């Protein structure tokens, strides 16, 4: 081995260790930041090591790619945190596109001269990569609300999907048997691109967290397969870590939402009849002073943050209100739904940023039994995660998804701007219940005004 190769393998080893340590760090909020820094350092080590690869003789294209990639990547990283899920979906699409293109290039260069193991890995890489590209783009469009969030279905969809799947896998197998047959290879690629679209369009917006983590897993497995094709150890390790952690996350998200993976992936493929509960009556608007009095004389107040708190950046005002109530001897708790917001741990991150202690954060299973003894539940820009239809209406699109049962509290105050629906596009019967009062306005403004109003009580 040359010095350059020793250096390369050493940096890959360091990078792999940093990825493992980074992943370990991400398992707890206290160590998550350090975990991210380690993973980023690992990626930097892998990139720097690769620049010393003995096969690289000309740095011009690499420099062009670096400039192009950075000029796309830097603005992409500047998006507000509320847009992070769609940004992540785009990253998955780019990563998977890179894996597919490397695979296609390898096939174009080496053709049928690739050994049987490499042919299998390459086929898997290109198939998973291609369906992840289009699937992630559709997920990004749904998350950005460029496409409607409710499932998109059409007549004969199930048969079409099944036929597509058979042709895609059939072409994959036929190509492995005869790698010289380009037709099978390119049919597989084409079918995989269409399959990615078909996989995601019938999935409702509320189930997007599971789809995202599953696409993350596919992108990782595709990169691992790329590693086998190129004989690149760091790609195999990083891709496998990504693939399996994404898969474990999908299972955890499914559990949190009381879904089975097959139900999420194939539920939309069937002709499930969904029906919203017909809501009657009107929403009852409450005034700032009324809410301030309720809060000031409560024994226990539970804040339930959702996506609206993130868009309003209301976490600091929420913490300030919490502090004032605690100073008055009121018990204040923060209820965290696992899919509140737009990414796993979204609410934890925001509340941690506002210095809310972890001991004040309660998971759904911990807080629900306490709801009946809660005087005021304050819903801050949450909607789907407090929608009682998920519990009460078996025909609802979100039926079975566990919710924070704020409707069991003695009083509910909902902070939102108007009559906007949740991410699932469903009406929320909670807002029409007699126990609920609506405090309209931007969540940050409402909370800031409440801080002053409570101080005057
Ligand atoms: P949500 O269902 O998206 O509802 C958010 C509510 O916030 C809206 O009804 C909106 O009503 C209100 N809002 C928006 N901006 C506001 C502002 N500035 N001030 C006050 N209110 C504001 O949110 P959620 O209850 O957190 O549920 C999350 C949803 O996202 C679930 O369906 C989940 O499955 C999905 N999802 C989650 C993840 C994840 O990993 N966490 C990822 C992808 C998708 P107005 O317009 O009337 O103000």
Short mmCIF file of C-alpha atoms in Angstrom, two decimals, residues 145-393:
data_model
loop_
_atom_site.label_atom_id
_atom_site.label_comp_id
_atom_site.label_asym_id
_atom_site.label_seq_id
_atom_site.Cartn_x
_atom_site.Cartn_y
_atom_site.Cartn_z
CA UNK A 145 -47.67 22.05 0.60
CA UNK A 146 -46.99 22.28 -3.14
CA UNK A 147 -49.12 19.13 -3.41
CA UNK A 148 -52.24 18.36 -1.41
CA UNK A 149 -51.51 16.40 1.76
CA UNK A 150 -54.49 14.04 1.56
CA UNK A 151 -53.90 10.68 -0.18
CA UNK A 152 -53.98 10.81 -3.97
CA UNK A 153 -55.83 7.79 -5.32
CA UNK A 154 -57.19 6.76 -8.71
CA UNK A 155 -59.13 3.85 -10.12
CA UNK A 156 -57.00 0.76 -10.77
CA UNK A 157 -54.14 2.15 -8.66
CA UNK A 158 -53.61 -1.10 -6.76
CA UNK A 159 -53.33 -3.19 -9.94
CA UNK A 160 -51.07 -0.60 -11.55
CA UNK A 161 -48.76 -0.57 -8.53
CA UNK A 162 -48.61 -4.34 -8.35
CA UNK A 163 -47.83 -4.61 -12.09
CA UNK A 164 -45.17 -1.92 -11.77
CA UNK A 165 -43.58 -3.71 -8.82
CA UNK A 166 -43.53 -7.04 -10.66
CA UNK A 167 -41.95 -5.49 -13.78
CA UNK A 168 -39.35 -3.62 -11.67
CA UNK A 169 -38.27 -6.63 -9.59
CA UNK A 170 -38.59 -8.95 -12.62
CA UNK A 171 -36.25 -6.72 -14.67
CA UNK A 172 -33.82 -6.59 -11.74
CA UNK A 173 -33.68 -10.41 -11.52
CA UNK A 174 -33.50 -10.82 -15.32
CA UNK A 175 -30.63 -8.32 -15.49
CA UNK A 176 -28.68 -10.12 -12.72
CA UNK A 177 -29.01 -13.35 -14.71
CA UNK A 178 -27.91 -11.58 -17.90
CA UNK A 179 -25.97 -8.36 -17.07
CA UNK A 180 -25.28 -7.72 -20.76
CA UNK A 181 -29.01 -7.12 -21.37
CA UNK A 182 -29.16 -3.35 -21.04
CA UNK A 183 -32.90 -3.31 -21.70
CA UNK A 184 -33.63 -5.00 -18.37
CA UNK A 185 -31.34 -2.58 -16.52
CA UNK A 186 -32.93 0.56 -17.95
CA UNK A 187 -36.49 -0.84 -17.58
CA UNK A 188 -35.72 -1.41 -13.89
CA UNK A 189 -34.42 2.18 -13.53
CA UNK A 190 -37.49 3.67 -15.25
CA UNK A 191 -39.92 1.56 -13.18
CA UNK A 192 -38.11 2.48 -9.95
CA UNK A 193 -38.47 6.22 -10.69
CA UNK A 194 -42.23 5.78 -11.25
CA UNK A 195 -42.56 3.42 -8.27
CA UNK A 196 -41.11 6.08 -5.93
CA UNK A 197 -43.92 8.44 -6.97
CA UNK A 198 -46.59 5.77 -6.62
CA UNK A 199 -45.26 4.81 -3.19
CA UNK A 200 -45.66 8.27 -1.68
CA UNK A 201 -48.71 9.87 -3.37
CA UNK A 202 -51.29 7.66 -1.61
CA UNK A 203 -49.82 8.37 1.82
CA UNK A 204 -51.61 11.02 3.90
CA UNK A 205 -49.65 14.02 5.16
CA UNK A 206 -50.07 12.96 8.79
CA UNK A 207 -48.13 9.75 8.05
CA UNK A 208 -45.23 11.67 6.45
CA UNK A 209 -42.88 11.22 9.46
CA UNK A 210 -42.81 7.47 8.82
CA UNK A 211 -42.32 7.94 5.06
CA UNK A 212 -39.44 10.34 5.65
CA UNK A 213 -37.58 7.99 7.96
CA UNK A 214 -38.19 5.08 5.59
CA UNK A 215 -36.83 7.05 2.60
CA UNK A 216 -33.86 7.97 4.77
CA UNK A 217 -33.34 4.26 5.32
CA UNK A 218 -33.55 3.48 1.56
CA UNK A 219 -31.06 6.27 0.75
CA UNK A 220 -28.66 4.79 3.34
CA UNK A 221 -28.99 1.23 2.02
CA UNK A 222 -28.46 2.50 -1.50
CA UNK A 223 -25.21 4.21 -0.37
CA UNK A 224 -24.09 1.00 1.36
CA UNK A 225 -24.65 -0.89 -1.91
CA UNK A 226 -22.60 1.83 -3.68
CA UNK A 227 -19.82 1.08 -1.20
CA UNK A 228 -19.84 -2.60 -2.24
CA UNK A 229 -19.72 -1.67 -5.92
CA UNK A 230 -16.84 0.79 -5.45
CA UNK A 231 -15.05 -1.24 -2.75
CA UNK A 232 -15.35 1.78 -0.45
CA UNK A 233 -15.45 0.82 3.25
CA UNK A 234 -16.61 4.14 4.64
CA UNK A 235 -19.60 4.19 2.30
CA UNK A 236 -20.53 0.65 3.38
CA UNK A 237 -20.32 1.58 7.08
CA UNK A 238 -22.01 5.00 6.83
CA UNK A 239 -24.70 3.69 4.46
CA UNK A 240 -25.48 0.73 6.72
CA UNK A 241 -25.65 2.94 9.82
CA UNK A 242 -27.94 5.36 7.98
CA UNK A 243 -30.06 2.57 6.50
CA UNK A 244 -30.66 0.70 9.74
CA UNK A 245 -31.02 3.73 12.03
CA UNK A 246 -33.56 5.10 9.54
CA UNK A 247 -35.39 1.79 9.65
CA UNK A 248 -35.40 1.72 13.46
CA UNK A 249 -36.67 5.32 13.47
CA UNK A 250 -39.48 4.30 11.07
CA UNK A 251 -40.52 1.55 13.48
CA UNK A 252 -40.40 3.94 16.45
CA UNK A 253 -42.45 6.54 14.56
CA UNK A 254 -44.98 3.85 13.58
CA UNK A 255 -45.27 2.81 17.22
CA UNK A 256 -45.70 6.43 18.28
CA UNK A 257 -48.50 6.83 15.75
CA UNK A 258 -50.03 3.41 16.41
CA UNK A 259 -49.46 2.36 12.80
CA UNK A 260 -47.91 -0.70 11.22
CA UNK A 261 -45.37 -0.04 8.47
CA UNK A 262 -47.44 -2.07 6.02
CA UNK A 263 -50.51 -0.04 6.96
CA UNK A 264 -48.70 3.23 6.21
CA UNK A 265 -47.09 1.99 3.01
CA UNK A 266 -49.92 -0.02 1.58
CA UNK A 267 -52.97 1.39 3.43
CA UNK A 268 -53.32 4.08 0.79
CA UNK A 269 -53.06 1.49 -1.97
CA UNK A 270 -56.43 0.02 -0.94
CA UNK A 271 -59.79 1.66 -1.28
CA UNK A 272 -60.08 2.71 2.37
CA UNK A 273 -63.14 4.86 2.95
CA UNK A 274 -62.36 7.80 5.16
CA UNK A 275 -64.89 10.11 6.65
CA UNK A 276 -64.54 13.17 8.82
CA UNK A 277 -66.79 13.66 11.83
CA UNK A 278 -69.43 16.19 10.86
CA UNK A 279 -68.73 19.11 13.16
CA UNK A 280 -71.66 21.14 14.34
CA UNK A 281 -71.82 24.39 16.23
CA UNK A 282 -69.27 27.13 16.14
CA UNK A 283 -65.94 27.86 17.70
CA UNK A 284 -66.12 29.89 20.93
CA UNK A 285 -63.75 32.84 20.96
CA UNK A 286 -62.24 33.86 24.29
CA UNK A 287 -60.58 37.13 25.27
CA UNK A 288 -57.08 37.65 26.60
CA UNK A 289 -58.22 38.78 30.06
CA UNK A 290 -60.52 35.80 30.44
CA UNK A 291 -57.64 33.40 29.67
CA UNK A 292 -55.30 35.33 31.98
CA UNK A 293 -57.75 34.89 34.89
CA UNK A 294 -58.16 31.16 34.15
CA UNK A 295 -54.39 30.71 34.15
CA UNK A 296 -53.73 32.83 37.23
CA UNK A 297 -56.19 30.86 39.39
CA UNK A 298 -55.30 27.37 38.10
CA UNK A 299 -53.57 24.66 40.10
CA UNK A 300 -52.13 22.91 37.08
CA UNK A 301 -51.52 24.22 33.56
CA UNK A 302 -50.31 22.02 30.69
CA UNK A 303 -48.82 23.60 27.58
CA UNK A 304 -49.23 21.53 24.40
CA UNK A 305 -46.99 22.93 21.67
CA UNK A 306 -47.31 22.09 17.97
CA UNK A 307 -46.16 23.23 14.57
CA UNK A 308 -47.69 26.72 15.07
CA UNK A 309 -45.35 27.34 18.01
CA UNK A 310 -42.42 26.62 15.71
CA UNK A 311 -43.64 28.94 12.92
CA UNK A 312 -44.39 31.70 15.43
CA UNK A 313 -41.07 31.09 17.25
CA UNK A 314 -43.13 31.36 20.42
CA UNK A 315 -41.02 29.04 22.62
CA UNK A 316 -39.37 31.86 24.59
CA UNK A 317 -42.71 33.62 25.25
CA UNK A 318 -44.12 30.23 26.28
CA UNK A 319 -41.30 29.70 28.76
CA UNK A 320 -41.77 33.25 30.11
CA UNK A 321 -45.47 32.61 30.72
CA UNK A 322 -44.58 29.27 32.33
CA UNK A 323 -42.11 31.01 34.67
CA UNK A 324 -44.68 33.59 35.76
CA UNK A 325 -47.24 30.90 36.50
CA UNK A 326 -44.68 28.84 38.44
CA UNK A 327 -43.79 31.91 40.50
CA UNK A 328 -47.46 32.01 41.49
CA UNK A 329 -47.15 28.41 42.75
CA UNK A 330 -48.95 26.85 39.79
CA UNK A 331 -47.76 23.48 38.50
CA UNK A 332 -46.68 23.93 34.85
CA UNK A 333 -46.03 20.99 32.52
CA UNK A 334 -45.14 20.80 28.85
CA UNK A 335 -46.72 17.89 26.93
CA UNK A 336 -44.74 16.56 23.99
CA UNK A 337 -46.41 14.54 21.26
CA UNK A 338 -43.85 12.44 19.33
CA UNK A 339 -44.93 13.81 15.93
CA UNK A 340 -45.78 17.39 16.93
CA UNK A 341 -44.20 19.87 14.55
CA UNK A 342 -42.51 18.66 11.41
CA UNK A 343 -39.62 16.48 12.55
CA UNK A 344 -38.89 14.01 15.33
CA UNK A 345 -37.94 15.87 18.50
CA UNK A 346 -39.00 19.24 17.01
CA UNK A 347 -40.73 20.45 20.19
CA UNK A 348 -37.94 19.15 22.46
CA UNK A 349 -35.40 21.17 20.47
CA UNK A 350 -37.47 24.37 20.61
CA UNK A 351 -38.22 24.10 24.31
CA UNK A 352 -34.60 23.23 25.11
CA UNK A 353 -33.58 26.37 23.20
CA UNK A 354 -35.89 28.34 25.54
CA UNK A 355 -34.26 26.63 28.56
CA UNK A 356 -37.32 24.67 29.63
CA UNK A 357 -35.86 21.97 31.93
CA UNK A 358 -36.21 18.36 30.74
CA UNK A 359 -37.92 17.52 34.02
CA UNK A 360 -40.87 19.74 32.97
CA UNK A 361 -41.34 17.89 29.65
CA UNK A 362 -43.89 15.07 29.70
CA UNK A 363 -44.39 12.45 27.05
CA UNK A 364 -47.90 11.71 25.80
CA UNK A 365 -48.28 8.53 27.91
CA UNK A 366 -47.18 10.38 31.04
CA UNK A 367 -49.41 13.44 30.62
CA UNK A 368 -52.67 11.86 29.39
CA UNK A 369 -53.58 10.30 32.78
CA UNK A 370 -53.12 13.78 34.31
CA UNK A 371 -55.43 15.58 31.91
CA UNK A 372 -58.58 15.16 34.02
CA UNK A 373 -56.90 16.93 36.94
CA UNK A 374 -55.51 19.72 34.72
CA UNK A 375 -57.30 23.05 35.07
CA UNK A 376 -56.16 24.62 31.80
CA UNK A 377 -54.60 22.93 28.78
CA UNK A 378 -53.04 25.57 26.53
CA UNK A 379 -52.70 24.34 22.95
CA UNK A 380 -50.04 26.42 21.22
CA UNK A 381 -50.38 26.03 17.45
CA UNK A 382 -51.06 22.29 17.67
CA UNK A 383 -53.89 20.72 15.73
CA UNK A 384 -53.58 17.10 14.48
CA UNK A 385 -51.85 15.92 17.66
CA UNK A 386 -54.85 17.01 19.76
CA UNK A 387 -57.57 15.96 17.28
CA UNK A 388 -60.05 13.72 19.17
CA UNK A 389 -61.24 12.30 15.84
CA UNK A 390 -58.13 10.09 15.85
CA UNK A 391 -59.49 8.45 19.02
CA UNK A 392 -63.25 8.66 18.43
CA UNK A 393 -63.78 8.16 14.68
#
